[in-house]
Coordinates of C-alpha atoms (C1' of nucleotides) in Angstrom, one line a residue:
Chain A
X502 CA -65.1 -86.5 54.4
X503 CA -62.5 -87.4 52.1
X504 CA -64.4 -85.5 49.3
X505 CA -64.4 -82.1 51.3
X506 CA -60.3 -81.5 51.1
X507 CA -59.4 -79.1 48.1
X508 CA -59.8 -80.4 45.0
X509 CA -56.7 -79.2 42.5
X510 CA -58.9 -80.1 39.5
X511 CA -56.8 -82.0 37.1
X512 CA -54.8 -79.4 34.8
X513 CA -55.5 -80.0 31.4
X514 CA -53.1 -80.1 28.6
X515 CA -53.3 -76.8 28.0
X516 CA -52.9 -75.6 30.8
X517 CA -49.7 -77.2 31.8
X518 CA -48.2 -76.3 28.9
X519 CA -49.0 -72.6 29.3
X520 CA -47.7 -73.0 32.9
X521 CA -44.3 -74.2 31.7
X522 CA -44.0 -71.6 29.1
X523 CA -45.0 -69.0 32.0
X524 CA -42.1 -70.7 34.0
X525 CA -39.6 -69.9 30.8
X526 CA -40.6 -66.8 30.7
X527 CA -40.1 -65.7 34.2
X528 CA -37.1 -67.8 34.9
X529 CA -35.7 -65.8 31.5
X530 CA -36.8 -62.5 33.1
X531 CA -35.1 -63.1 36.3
X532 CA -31.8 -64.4 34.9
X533 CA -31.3 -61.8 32.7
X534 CA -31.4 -59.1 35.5
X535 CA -28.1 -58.8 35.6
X536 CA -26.7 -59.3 32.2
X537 CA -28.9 -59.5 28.8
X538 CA -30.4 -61.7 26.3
X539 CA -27.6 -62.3 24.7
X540 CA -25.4 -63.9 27.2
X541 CA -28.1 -66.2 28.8
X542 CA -27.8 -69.8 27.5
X543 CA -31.0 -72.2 26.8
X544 CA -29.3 -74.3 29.0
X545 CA -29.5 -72.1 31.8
X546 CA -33.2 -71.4 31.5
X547 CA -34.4 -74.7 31.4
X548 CA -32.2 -75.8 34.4
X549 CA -34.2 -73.0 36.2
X550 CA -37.6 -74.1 35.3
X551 CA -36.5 -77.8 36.3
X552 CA -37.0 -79.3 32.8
X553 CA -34.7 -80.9 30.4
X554 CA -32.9 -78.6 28.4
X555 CA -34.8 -80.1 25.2
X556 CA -38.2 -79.1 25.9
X557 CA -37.6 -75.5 25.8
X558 CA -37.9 -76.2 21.9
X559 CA -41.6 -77.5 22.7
X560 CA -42.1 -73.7 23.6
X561 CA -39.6 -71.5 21.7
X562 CA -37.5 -72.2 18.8
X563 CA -34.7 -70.0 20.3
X564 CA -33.7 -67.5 22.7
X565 CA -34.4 -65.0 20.4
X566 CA -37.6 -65.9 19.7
X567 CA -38.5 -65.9 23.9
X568 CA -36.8 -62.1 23.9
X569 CA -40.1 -61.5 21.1
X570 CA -42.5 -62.9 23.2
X571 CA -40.9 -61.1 26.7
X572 CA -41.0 -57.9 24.4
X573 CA -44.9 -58.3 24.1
X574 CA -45.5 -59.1 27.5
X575 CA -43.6 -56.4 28.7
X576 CA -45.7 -53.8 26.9
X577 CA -48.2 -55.1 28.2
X578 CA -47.3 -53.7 31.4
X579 CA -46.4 -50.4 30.0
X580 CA -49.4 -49.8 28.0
X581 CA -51.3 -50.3 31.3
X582 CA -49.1 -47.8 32.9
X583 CA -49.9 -45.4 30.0
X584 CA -54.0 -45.8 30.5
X585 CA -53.7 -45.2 34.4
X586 CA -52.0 -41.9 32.9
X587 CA -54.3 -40.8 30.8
X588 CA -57.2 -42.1 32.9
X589 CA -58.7 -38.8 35.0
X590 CA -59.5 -35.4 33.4
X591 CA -56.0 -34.8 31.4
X592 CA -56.7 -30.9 31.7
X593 CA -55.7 -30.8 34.6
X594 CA -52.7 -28.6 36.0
X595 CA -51.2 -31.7 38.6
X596 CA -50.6 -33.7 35.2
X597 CA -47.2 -34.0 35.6
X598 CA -47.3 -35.5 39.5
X599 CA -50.3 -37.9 38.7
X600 CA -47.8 -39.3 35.3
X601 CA -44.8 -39.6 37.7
X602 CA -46.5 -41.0 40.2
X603 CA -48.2 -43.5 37.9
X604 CA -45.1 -44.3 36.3
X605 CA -42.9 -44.9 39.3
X606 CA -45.3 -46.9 40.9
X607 CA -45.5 -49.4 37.9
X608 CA -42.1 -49.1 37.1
X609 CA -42.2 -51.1 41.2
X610 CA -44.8 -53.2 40.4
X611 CA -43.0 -54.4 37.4
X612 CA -39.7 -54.4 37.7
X613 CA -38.6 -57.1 35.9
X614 CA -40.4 -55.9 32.8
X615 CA -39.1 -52.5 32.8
X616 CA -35.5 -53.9 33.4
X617 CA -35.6 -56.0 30.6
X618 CA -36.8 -53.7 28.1
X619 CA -34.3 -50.7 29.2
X620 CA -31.2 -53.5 28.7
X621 CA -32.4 -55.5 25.9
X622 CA -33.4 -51.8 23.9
X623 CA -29.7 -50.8 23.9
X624 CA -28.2 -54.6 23.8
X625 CA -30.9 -57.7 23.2
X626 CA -30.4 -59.3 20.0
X627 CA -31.5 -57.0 16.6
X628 CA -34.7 -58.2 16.0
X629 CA -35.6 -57.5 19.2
X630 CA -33.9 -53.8 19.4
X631 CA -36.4 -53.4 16.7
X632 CA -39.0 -54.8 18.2
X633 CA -38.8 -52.8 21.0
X634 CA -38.0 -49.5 19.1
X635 CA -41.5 -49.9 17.5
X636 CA -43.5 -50.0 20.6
X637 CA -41.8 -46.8 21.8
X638 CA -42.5 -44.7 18.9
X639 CA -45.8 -46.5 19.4
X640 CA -46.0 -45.1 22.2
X641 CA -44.7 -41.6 21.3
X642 CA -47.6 -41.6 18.6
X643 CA -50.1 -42.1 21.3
X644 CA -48.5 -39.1 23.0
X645 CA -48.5 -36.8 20.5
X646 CA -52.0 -37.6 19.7
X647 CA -53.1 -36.8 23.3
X648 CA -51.0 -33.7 23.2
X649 CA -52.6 -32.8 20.7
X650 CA -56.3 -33.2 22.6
X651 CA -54.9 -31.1 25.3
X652 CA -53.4 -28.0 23.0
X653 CA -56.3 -28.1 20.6
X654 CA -55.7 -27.3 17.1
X655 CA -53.1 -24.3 18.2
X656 CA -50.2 -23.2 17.1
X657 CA -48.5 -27.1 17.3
X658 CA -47.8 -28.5 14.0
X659 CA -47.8 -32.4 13.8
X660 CA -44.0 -33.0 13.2
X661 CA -43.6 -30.2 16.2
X662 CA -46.0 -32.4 18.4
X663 CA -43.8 -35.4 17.4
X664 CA -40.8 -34.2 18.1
X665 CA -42.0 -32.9 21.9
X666 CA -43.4 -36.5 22.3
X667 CA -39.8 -38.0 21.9
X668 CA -38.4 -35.5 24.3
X669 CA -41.0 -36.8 26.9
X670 CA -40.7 -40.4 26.3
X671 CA -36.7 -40.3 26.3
X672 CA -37.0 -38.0 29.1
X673 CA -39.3 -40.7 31.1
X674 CA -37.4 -43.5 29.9
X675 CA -33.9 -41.9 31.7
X676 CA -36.3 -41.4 34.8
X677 CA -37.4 -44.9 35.3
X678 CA -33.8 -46.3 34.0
X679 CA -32.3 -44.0 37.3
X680 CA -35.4 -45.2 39.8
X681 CA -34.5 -48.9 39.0
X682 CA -30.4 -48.3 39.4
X683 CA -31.2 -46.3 42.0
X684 CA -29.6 -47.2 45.4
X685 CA -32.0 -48.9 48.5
X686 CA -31.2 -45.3 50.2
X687 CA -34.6 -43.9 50.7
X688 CA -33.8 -40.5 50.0
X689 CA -32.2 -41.0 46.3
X690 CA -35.5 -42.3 44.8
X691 CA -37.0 -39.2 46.4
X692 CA -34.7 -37.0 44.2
X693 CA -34.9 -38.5 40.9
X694 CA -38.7 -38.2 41.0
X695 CA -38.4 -34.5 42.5
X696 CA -35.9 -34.5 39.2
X697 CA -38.2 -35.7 36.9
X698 CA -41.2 -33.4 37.9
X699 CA -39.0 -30.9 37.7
X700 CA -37.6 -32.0 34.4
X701 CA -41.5 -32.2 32.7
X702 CA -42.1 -29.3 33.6
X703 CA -39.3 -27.1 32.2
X704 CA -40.5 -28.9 29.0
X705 CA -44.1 -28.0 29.5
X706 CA -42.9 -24.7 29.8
X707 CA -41.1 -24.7 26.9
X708 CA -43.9 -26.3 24.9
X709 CA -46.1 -23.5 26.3
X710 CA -44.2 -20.5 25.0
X711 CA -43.6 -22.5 21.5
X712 CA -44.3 -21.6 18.0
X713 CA -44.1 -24.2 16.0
X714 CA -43.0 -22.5 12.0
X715 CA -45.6 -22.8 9.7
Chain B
X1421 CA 21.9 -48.8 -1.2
X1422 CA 20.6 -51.1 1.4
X1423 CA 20.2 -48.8 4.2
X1424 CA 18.5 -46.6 1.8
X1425 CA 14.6 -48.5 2.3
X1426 CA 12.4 -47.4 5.2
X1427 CA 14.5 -48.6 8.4
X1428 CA 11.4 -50.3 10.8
X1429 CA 13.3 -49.4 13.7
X1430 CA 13.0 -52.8 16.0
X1431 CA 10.4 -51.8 18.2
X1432 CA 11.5 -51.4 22.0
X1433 CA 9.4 -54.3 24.5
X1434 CA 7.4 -51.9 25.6
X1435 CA 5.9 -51.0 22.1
X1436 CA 5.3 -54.5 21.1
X1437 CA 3.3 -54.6 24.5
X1438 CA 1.4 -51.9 23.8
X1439 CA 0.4 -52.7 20.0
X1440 CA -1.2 -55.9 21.2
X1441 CA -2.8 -54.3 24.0
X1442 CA -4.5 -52.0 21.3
X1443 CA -4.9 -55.0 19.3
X1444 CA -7.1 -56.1 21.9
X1445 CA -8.7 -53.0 22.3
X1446 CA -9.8 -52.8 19.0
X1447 CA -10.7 -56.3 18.5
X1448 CA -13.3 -56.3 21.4
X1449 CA -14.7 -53.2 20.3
X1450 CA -15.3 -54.3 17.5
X1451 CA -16.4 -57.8 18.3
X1452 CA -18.7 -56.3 20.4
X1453 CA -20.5 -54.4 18.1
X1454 CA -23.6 -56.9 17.8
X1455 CA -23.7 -58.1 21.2
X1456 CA -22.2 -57.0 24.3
X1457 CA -19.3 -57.3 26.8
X1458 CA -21.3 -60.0 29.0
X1459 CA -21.4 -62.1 26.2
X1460 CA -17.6 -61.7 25.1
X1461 CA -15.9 -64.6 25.2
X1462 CA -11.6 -64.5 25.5
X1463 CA -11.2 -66.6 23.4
X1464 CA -12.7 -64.9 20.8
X1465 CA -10.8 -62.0 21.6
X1466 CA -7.4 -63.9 21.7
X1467 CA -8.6 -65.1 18.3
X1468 CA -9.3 -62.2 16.4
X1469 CA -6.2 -60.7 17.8
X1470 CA -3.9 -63.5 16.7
X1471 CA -2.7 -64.3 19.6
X1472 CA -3.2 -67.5 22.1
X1473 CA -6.4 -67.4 25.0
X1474 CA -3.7 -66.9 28.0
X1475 CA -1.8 -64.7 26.5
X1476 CA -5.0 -61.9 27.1
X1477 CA -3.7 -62.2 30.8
X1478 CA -0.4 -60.4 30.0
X1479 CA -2.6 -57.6 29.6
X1480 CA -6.3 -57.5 31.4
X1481 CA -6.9 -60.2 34.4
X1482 CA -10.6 -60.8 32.6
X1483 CA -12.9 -59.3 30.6
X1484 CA -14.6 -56.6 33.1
X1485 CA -11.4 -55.4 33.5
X1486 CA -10.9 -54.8 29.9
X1487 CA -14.1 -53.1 29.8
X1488 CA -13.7 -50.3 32.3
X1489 CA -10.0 -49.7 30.4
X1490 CA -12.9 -49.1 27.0
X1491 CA -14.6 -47.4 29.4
X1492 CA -11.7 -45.0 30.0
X1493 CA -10.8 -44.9 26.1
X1494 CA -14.4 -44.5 25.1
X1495 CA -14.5 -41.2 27.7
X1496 CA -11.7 -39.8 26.1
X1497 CA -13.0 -39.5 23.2
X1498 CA -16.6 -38.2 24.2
X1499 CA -14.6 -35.4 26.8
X1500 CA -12.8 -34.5 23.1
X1501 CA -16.2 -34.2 21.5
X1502 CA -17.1 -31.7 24.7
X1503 CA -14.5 -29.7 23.8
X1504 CA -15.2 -29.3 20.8
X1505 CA -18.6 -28.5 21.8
X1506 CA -17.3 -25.6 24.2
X1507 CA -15.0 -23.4 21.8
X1508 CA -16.0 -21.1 20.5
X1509 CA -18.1 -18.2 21.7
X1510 CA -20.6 -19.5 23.6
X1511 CA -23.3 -16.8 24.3
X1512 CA -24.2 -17.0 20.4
X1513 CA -27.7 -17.9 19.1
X1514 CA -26.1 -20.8 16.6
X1515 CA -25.4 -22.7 20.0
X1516 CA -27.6 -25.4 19.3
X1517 CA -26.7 -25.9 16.1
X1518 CA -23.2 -25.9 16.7
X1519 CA -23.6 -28.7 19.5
X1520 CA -26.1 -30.5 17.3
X1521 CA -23.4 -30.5 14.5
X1522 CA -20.6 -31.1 16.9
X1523 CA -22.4 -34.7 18.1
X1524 CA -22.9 -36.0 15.3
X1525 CA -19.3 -35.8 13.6
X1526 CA -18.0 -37.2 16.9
X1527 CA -21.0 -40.1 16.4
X1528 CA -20.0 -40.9 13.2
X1529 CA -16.0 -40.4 13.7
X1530 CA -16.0 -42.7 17.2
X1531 CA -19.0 -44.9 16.0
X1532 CA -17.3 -47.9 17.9
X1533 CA -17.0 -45.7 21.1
X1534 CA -20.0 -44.5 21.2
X1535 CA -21.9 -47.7 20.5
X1536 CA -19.9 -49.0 23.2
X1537 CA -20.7 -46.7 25.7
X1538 CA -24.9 -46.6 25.1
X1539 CA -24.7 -50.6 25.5
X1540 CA -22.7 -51.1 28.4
X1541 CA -24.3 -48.5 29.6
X1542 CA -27.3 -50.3 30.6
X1543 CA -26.5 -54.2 29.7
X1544 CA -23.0 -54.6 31.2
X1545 CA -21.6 -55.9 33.8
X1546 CA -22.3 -53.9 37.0
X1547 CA -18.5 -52.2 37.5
X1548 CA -18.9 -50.9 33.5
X1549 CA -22.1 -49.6 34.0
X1550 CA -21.3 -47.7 37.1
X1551 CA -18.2 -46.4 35.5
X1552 CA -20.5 -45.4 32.5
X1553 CA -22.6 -43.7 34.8
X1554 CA -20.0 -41.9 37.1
X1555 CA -18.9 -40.6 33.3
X1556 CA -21.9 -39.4 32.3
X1557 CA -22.6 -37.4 36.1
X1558 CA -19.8 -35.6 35.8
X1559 CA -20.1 -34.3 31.8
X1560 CA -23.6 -33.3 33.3
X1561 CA -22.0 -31.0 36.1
X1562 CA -19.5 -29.7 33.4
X1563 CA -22.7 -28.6 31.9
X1564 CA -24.2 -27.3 34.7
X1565 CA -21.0 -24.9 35.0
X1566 CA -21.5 -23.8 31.8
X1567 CA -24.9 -23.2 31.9
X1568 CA -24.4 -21.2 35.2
X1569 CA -21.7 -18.7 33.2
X1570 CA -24.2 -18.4 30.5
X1571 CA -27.3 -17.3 32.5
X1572 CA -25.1 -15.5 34.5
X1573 CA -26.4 -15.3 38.3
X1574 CA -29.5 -15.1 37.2
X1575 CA -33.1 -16.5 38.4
X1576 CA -31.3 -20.0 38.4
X1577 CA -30.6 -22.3 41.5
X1578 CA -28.3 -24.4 41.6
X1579 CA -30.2 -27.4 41.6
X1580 CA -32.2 -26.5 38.7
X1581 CA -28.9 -26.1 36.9
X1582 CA -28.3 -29.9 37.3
X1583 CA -31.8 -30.8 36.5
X1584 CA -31.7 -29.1 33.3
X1585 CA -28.1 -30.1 32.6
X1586 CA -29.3 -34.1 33.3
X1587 CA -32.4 -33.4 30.5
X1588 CA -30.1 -32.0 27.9
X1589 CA -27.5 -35.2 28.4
X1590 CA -30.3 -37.4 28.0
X1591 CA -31.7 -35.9 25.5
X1592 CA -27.9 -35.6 23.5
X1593 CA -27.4 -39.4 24.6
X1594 CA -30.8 -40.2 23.0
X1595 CA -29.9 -38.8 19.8
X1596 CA -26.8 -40.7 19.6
X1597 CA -28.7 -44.0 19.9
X1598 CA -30.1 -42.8 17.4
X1599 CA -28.1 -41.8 14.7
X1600 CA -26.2 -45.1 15.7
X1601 CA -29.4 -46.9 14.9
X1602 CA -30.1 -45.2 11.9
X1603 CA -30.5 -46.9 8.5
X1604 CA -28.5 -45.9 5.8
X1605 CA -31.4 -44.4 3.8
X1606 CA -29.5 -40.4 3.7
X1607 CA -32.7 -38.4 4.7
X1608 CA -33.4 -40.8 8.4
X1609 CA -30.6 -38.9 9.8
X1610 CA -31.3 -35.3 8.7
X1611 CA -34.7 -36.4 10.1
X1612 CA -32.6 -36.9 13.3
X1613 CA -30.6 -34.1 13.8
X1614 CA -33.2 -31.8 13.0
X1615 CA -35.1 -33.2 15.7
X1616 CA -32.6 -32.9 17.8
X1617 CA -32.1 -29.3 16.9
X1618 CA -36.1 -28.8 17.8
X1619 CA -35.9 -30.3 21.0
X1620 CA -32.7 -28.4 22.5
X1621 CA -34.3 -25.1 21.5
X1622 CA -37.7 -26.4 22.9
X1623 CA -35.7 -27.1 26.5
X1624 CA -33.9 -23.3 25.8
X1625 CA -37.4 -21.7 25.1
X1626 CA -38.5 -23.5 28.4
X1627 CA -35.3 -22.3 30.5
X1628 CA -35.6 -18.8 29.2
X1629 CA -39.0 -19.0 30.7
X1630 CA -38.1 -20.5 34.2
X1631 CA -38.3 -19.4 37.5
X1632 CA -36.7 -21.4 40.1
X1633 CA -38.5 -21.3 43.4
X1634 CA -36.6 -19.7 46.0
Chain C
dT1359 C1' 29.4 -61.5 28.9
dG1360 C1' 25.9 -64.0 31.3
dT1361 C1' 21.4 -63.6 33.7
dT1362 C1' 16.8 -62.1 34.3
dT1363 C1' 12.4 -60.7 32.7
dG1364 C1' 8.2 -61.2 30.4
dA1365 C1' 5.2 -61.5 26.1
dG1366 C1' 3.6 -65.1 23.7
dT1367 C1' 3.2 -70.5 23.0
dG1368 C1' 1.1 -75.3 23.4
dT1369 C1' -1.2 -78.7 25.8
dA1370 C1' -4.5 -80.3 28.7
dC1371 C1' -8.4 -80.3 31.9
dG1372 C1' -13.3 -80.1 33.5
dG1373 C1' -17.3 -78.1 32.5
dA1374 C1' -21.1 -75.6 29.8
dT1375 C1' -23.3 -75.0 25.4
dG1376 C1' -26.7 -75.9 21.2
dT1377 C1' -28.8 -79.5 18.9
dT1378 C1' -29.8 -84.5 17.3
dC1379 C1' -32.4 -88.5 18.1
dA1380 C1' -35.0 -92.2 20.0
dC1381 C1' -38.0 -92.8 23.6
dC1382 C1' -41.8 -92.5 27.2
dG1383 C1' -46.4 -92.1 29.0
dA1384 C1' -50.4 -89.4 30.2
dC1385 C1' -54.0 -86.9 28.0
dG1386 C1' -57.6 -86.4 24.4
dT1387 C1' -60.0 -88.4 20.7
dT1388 C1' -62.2 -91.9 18.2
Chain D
dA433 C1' -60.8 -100.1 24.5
dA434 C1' -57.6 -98.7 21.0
dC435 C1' -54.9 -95.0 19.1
dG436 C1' -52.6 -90.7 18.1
dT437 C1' -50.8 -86.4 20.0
dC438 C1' -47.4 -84.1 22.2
dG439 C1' -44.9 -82.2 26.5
dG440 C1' -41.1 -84.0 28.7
dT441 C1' -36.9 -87.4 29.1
dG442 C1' -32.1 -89.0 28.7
dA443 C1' -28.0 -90.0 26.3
dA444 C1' -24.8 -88.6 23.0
dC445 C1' -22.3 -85.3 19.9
dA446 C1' -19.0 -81.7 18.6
dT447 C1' -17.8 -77.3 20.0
dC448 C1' -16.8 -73.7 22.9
dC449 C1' -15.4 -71.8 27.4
dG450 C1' -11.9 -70.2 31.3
dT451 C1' -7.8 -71.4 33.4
dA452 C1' -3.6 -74.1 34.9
dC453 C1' 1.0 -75.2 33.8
dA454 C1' 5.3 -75.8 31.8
dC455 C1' 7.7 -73.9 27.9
dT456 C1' 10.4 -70.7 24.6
dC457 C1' 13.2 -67.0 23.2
dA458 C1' 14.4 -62.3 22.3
dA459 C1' 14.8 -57.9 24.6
dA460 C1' 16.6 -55.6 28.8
dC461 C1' 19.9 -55.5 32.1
dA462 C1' 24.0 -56.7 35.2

DNA sequence: TGTTTGAGTGTACGGATGTTCACCGACGTT
DNA sequence: AACGTCGGTGAACATCCGTACACTCAAACA
């Protein structure tokens, strides 16, 4: 009978190291939710995790190199968000609800992510304000290039299409910065997306009646 | 012929009190610069002042508080930049260019305020940042009033009014970032502003063409 | 005139911080 | 069975941190 109880399997080497470094990671996430990068102390993250402040150099050479790695991770997230967006036929006319809805239900799911990319953008350590500044205009690129599908080969010139990508991004940036600062009253969250559907399309309406100069 | 060389006047208590307090001012702004006020140490303050650690209690009982008193500064300046914005006729067609212009002096002339503001903004500590953002609402319903005597009583509600005005903040606080963030190479911010320019007269293109629902 | 006030000083403390070093001991390999 | 690898340990360090306390001494005031 003995052999019947759950077996844990023995980790192997591995995989207990890339449990620990998960542990950092998330122990950083979550302590930094209510400062930044920059004011959170080695010290405190390995007193989190429950290991000696030393072995955090078996898994990162610095803080700064951890805010790198939570950079990529965090993308991740928001890359996933941006393919449930485009996902479905982008043609049609409830394009704006379906990307708010997608984006405030991720920004929910993760949280943390989203949290630490709208602080550390404006205050993490330089290399990762650049860091982070590439994967937007990443994702502006990827934008445009979709806008681009959906106006066909119209009057838009690329710099145009560029330029109307930003406005959305930083527009959808704002939005999910206000849904995460946003009170536990049930009715404000209600009103920022109502905002932001609002605030899409005024620019789609714009972007309709544009001309870009040739 | 000595009471012919500049007389220095002894400076009255309450000067000297107040050129430290600036002292202070200034010293955290600018030690700030590269990090933020949650990672702002007194001390370093005190030190880059000239003066010793408990002496920054004559003036602010800790850091926060010393941060919503930039806060206040930092407003002063951007309300300047506002009216700046505002005179002038405002129904003519060079309005975006005007404002566009306007920004960017007040960018480049308050660089320290300005940085201040779009990093406490979303990194500081939790009394800053709702300062920051109690700021912010209300330039956005100064907006909205002068958006309302623009259009006139027109097809606009007032809701929409405050919509649009919270895009066009965003949007101007987006281009702040980054000009801020701008390398020195002279053609990225020309690159910038002109953007800028594109996307405000994208949002007007799209206003002209709104309808509110009744 | 003498007295009070208050910005700035100097010392001292308990605690947190980053980093070093030598060490351990279980896993993986030979 | 013997050995090397490597994630984690624990003590030690120099330095920084916020804050308490007793102090000076010139301006402000009576």
């Amino acid at each position: 009978m003995v052999e019947s109880v759950a077996q844990p399997r023995p980790e192997s080497r591995g995989e207990r190291k890339e449990r620990t470094r998960r542990a950092i990671l998330d122990a950083a996430l979550h302590l930094c939710e209510n400062s930044s990068l920059v004011a959170l102390s080695l010290r405190q993250v390995a007193k989190e995790v429950g290991i000696v402040p030393t072995a955090f150099y078996r898994h990162f050479e610095s803080i700064e190199a951890l805010g790198l790695a939570l950079v990529d991770e965090s993308f991740v997230s928001l890359r996933a968000m941006l393919r449930d967006i485009r996902r479905g036929d982008p043609s049609y006319a409830d394009i704006v609800d379906r990307s708010v809805e997608t984006l405030v239900e991720h920004v929910h799911r993760q949280r943390s992510h989203f949290l630490f990319i709208a602080r550390e953008r404006a205050a993490g350590p330089l290399s990762v304000r650049e860091a982070i500044r590439r994967e937007i205009e990443l994702c502006e690129h990827e934008l445009a290039t979709d806008l681009a599908r959906l106006t066909g080969t119209g009057s838009w010139s690329a710099e145009d299409l560029r330029v109307l990508s930003n406005l959305i991004v930083t527009a959808m940036v704002a939005t999910a910065e206000q849904i995460m600062a946003a009170p536990d009253r049930p009715g404000a969250e209600k009103q920022i997306v109502e905002n932001a559907r609002t605030q899409l399309r005024m620019v789609l309406v714009g972007a309709l009646n544009w001309h870009s100069r040739t």
